[in-house]
Short mmCIF file of C-alpha atoms in Angstrom, two decimals:
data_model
loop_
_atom_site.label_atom_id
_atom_site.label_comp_id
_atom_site.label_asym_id
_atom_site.label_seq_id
_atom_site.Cartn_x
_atom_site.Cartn_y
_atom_site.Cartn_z
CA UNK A 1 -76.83 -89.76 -90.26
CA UNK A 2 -76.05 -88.39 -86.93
CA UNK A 3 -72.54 -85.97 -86.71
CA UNK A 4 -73.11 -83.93 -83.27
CA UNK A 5 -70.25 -84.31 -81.63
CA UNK A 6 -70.60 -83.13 -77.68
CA UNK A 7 -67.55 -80.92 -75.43
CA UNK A 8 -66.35 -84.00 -74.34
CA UNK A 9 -66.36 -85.98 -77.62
CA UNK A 10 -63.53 -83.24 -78.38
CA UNK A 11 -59.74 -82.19 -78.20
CA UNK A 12 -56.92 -79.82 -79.19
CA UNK A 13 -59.49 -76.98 -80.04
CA UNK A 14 -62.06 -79.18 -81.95
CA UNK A 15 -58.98 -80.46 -84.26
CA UNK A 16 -60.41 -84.20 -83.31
CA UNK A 17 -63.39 -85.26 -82.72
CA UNK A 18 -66.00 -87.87 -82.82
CA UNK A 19 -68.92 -87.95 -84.87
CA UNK A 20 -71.73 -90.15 -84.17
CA UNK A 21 -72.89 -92.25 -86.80
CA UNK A 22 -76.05 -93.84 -87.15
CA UNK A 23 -75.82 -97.62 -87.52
CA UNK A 24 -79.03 -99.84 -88.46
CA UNK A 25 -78.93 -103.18 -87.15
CA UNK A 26 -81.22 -106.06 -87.31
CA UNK A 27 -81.31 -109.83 -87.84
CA UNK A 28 -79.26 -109.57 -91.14
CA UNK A 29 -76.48 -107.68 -89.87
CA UNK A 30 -75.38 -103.99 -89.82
CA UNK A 31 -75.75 -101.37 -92.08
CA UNK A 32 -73.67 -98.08 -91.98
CA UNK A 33 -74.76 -95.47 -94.45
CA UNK A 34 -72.31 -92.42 -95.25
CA UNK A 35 -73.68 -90.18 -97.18
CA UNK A 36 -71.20 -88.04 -98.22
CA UNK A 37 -73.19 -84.37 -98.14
CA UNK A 38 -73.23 -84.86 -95.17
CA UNK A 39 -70.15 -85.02 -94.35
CA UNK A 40 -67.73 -82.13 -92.73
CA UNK A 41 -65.79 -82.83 -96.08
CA UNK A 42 -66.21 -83.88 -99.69
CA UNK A 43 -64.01 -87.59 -100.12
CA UNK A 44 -61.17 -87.56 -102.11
CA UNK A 45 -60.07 -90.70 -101.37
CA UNK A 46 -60.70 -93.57 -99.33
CA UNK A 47 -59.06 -96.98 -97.56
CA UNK A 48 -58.82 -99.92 -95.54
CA UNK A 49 -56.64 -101.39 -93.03
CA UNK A 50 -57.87 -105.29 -92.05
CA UNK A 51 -55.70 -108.62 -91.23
CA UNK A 52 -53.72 -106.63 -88.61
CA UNK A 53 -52.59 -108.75 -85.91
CA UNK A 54 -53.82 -107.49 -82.16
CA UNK A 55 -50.76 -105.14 -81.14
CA UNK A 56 -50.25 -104.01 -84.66
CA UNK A 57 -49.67 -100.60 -84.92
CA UNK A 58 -50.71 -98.26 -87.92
CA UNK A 59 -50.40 -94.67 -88.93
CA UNK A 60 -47.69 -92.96 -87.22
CA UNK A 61 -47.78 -89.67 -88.31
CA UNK A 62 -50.04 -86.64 -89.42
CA UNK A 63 -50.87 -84.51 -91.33
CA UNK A 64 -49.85 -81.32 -92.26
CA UNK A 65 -53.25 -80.46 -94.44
CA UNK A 66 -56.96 -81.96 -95.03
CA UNK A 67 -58.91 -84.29 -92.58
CA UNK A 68 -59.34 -87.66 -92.59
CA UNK A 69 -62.43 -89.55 -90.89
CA UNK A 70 -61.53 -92.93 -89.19
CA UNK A 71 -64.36 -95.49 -89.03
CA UNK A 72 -64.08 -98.67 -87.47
CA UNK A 73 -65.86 -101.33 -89.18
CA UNK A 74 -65.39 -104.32 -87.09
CA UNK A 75 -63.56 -104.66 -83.90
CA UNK A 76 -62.02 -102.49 -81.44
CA UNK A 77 -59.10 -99.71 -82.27
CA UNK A 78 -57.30 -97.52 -80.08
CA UNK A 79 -56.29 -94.18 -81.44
CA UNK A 80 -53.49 -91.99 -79.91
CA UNK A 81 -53.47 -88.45 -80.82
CA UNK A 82 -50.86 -85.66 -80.20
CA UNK A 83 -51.66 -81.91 -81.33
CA UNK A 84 -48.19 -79.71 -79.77
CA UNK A 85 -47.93 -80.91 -76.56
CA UNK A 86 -51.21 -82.04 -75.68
CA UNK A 87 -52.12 -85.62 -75.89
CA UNK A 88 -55.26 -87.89 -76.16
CA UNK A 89 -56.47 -91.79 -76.31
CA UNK A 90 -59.68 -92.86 -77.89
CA UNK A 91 -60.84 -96.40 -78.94
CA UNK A 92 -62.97 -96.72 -81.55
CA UNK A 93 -65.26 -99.78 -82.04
CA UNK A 94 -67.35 -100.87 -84.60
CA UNK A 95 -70.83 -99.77 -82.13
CA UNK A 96 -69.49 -96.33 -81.45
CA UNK A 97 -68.80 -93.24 -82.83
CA UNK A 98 -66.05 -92.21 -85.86
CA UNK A 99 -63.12 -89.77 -85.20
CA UNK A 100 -62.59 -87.01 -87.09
CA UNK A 101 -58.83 -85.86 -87.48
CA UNK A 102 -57.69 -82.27 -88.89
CA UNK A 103 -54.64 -81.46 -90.21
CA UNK A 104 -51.75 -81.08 -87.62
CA UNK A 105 -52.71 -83.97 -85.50
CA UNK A 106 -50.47 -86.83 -85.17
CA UNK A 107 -52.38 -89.83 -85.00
CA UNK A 108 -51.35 -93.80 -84.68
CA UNK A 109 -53.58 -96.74 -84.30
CA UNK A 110 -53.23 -100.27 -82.37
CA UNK A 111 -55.46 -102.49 -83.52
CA UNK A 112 -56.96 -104.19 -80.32
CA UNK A 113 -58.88 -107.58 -81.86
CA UNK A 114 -58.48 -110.19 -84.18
CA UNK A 115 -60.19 -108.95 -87.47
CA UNK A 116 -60.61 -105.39 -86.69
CA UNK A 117 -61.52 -102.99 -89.78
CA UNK A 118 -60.64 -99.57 -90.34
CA UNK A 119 -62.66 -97.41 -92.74
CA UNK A 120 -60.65 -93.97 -93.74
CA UNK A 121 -62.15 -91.00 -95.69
CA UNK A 122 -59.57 -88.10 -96.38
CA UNK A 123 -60.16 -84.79 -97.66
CA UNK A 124 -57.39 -85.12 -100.08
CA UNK A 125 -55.51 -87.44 -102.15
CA UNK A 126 -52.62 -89.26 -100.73
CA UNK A 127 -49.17 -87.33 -100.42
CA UNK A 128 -46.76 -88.65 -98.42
CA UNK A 129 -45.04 -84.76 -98.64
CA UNK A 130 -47.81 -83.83 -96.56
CA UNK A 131 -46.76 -86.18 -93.50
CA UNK A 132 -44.94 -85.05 -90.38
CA UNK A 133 -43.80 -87.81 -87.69
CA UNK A 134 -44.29 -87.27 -83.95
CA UNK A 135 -42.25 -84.66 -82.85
CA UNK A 136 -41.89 -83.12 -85.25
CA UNK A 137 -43.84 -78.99 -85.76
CA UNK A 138 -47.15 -79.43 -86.93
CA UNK A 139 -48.29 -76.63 -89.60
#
């Protein structure tokens, strides 16, 4: 598994940023491996978001501790970001890279395509105390 994440695959001070993932693909389909040493964190838990509707829009918030890595399975995603006053768009696809997201970085997703699939891995178990809505300080 590839992670190197390049100066311009970066924003707010390295707070998000993507991490290249090695896919395998062949005949049968498309294999993602994640093994989870080598990840920037050890998984607490994990989730899906699927049978969103193209315009849907997910997330809405951030966090104020732990980091969460956003993989999109199938489809296309875009990902707006907000860290202070500084703002940033990615889209995320199920042939490129993940996005890495530390705390303090609002994040919300619109989910582009019909059947799009979105993979998250957080660093901690869900609290909804740990939340804070745009606008609002970050930690």
């Amino acid at each position: 598994m590839t992670l190197a994440a390049t100066t311009q695959d970066c924003w707010f001070d390295g707070k998000a940023h993507l991490l290249h993932l090695q896919r395998h693909r062949d005949a049968r389909g498309c294999l993602l491996p994640l093994e989870f040493d080598q990840l920037p964190f050890a998984p607490q838990r994990l989730f899906t978001v699927s049978e969103a509707d193209p315009g849907t829009q997910r997330g809405g918030h951030g966090h104020r501790r732990g980091q969460q890595l956003l993989v999109c399975l199938a489809g296309r995603i875009d990902v707006a970001l907000q860290c202070g006053s500084e703002r940033a768009e990615v889209t995320l696809d199920s042939n490129g890279p993940a996005l890495l997201v530390s705390a303090g970085v609002w994040g919300e997703q619109t989910y582009v395509e019909q059947h799009s699939v979105l993979l998250v891995l957080a660093s901690d178990p869900y609290d909804a105390s740990s939340y804070f809505l745009q606008g609002e300080p970050a930690p």
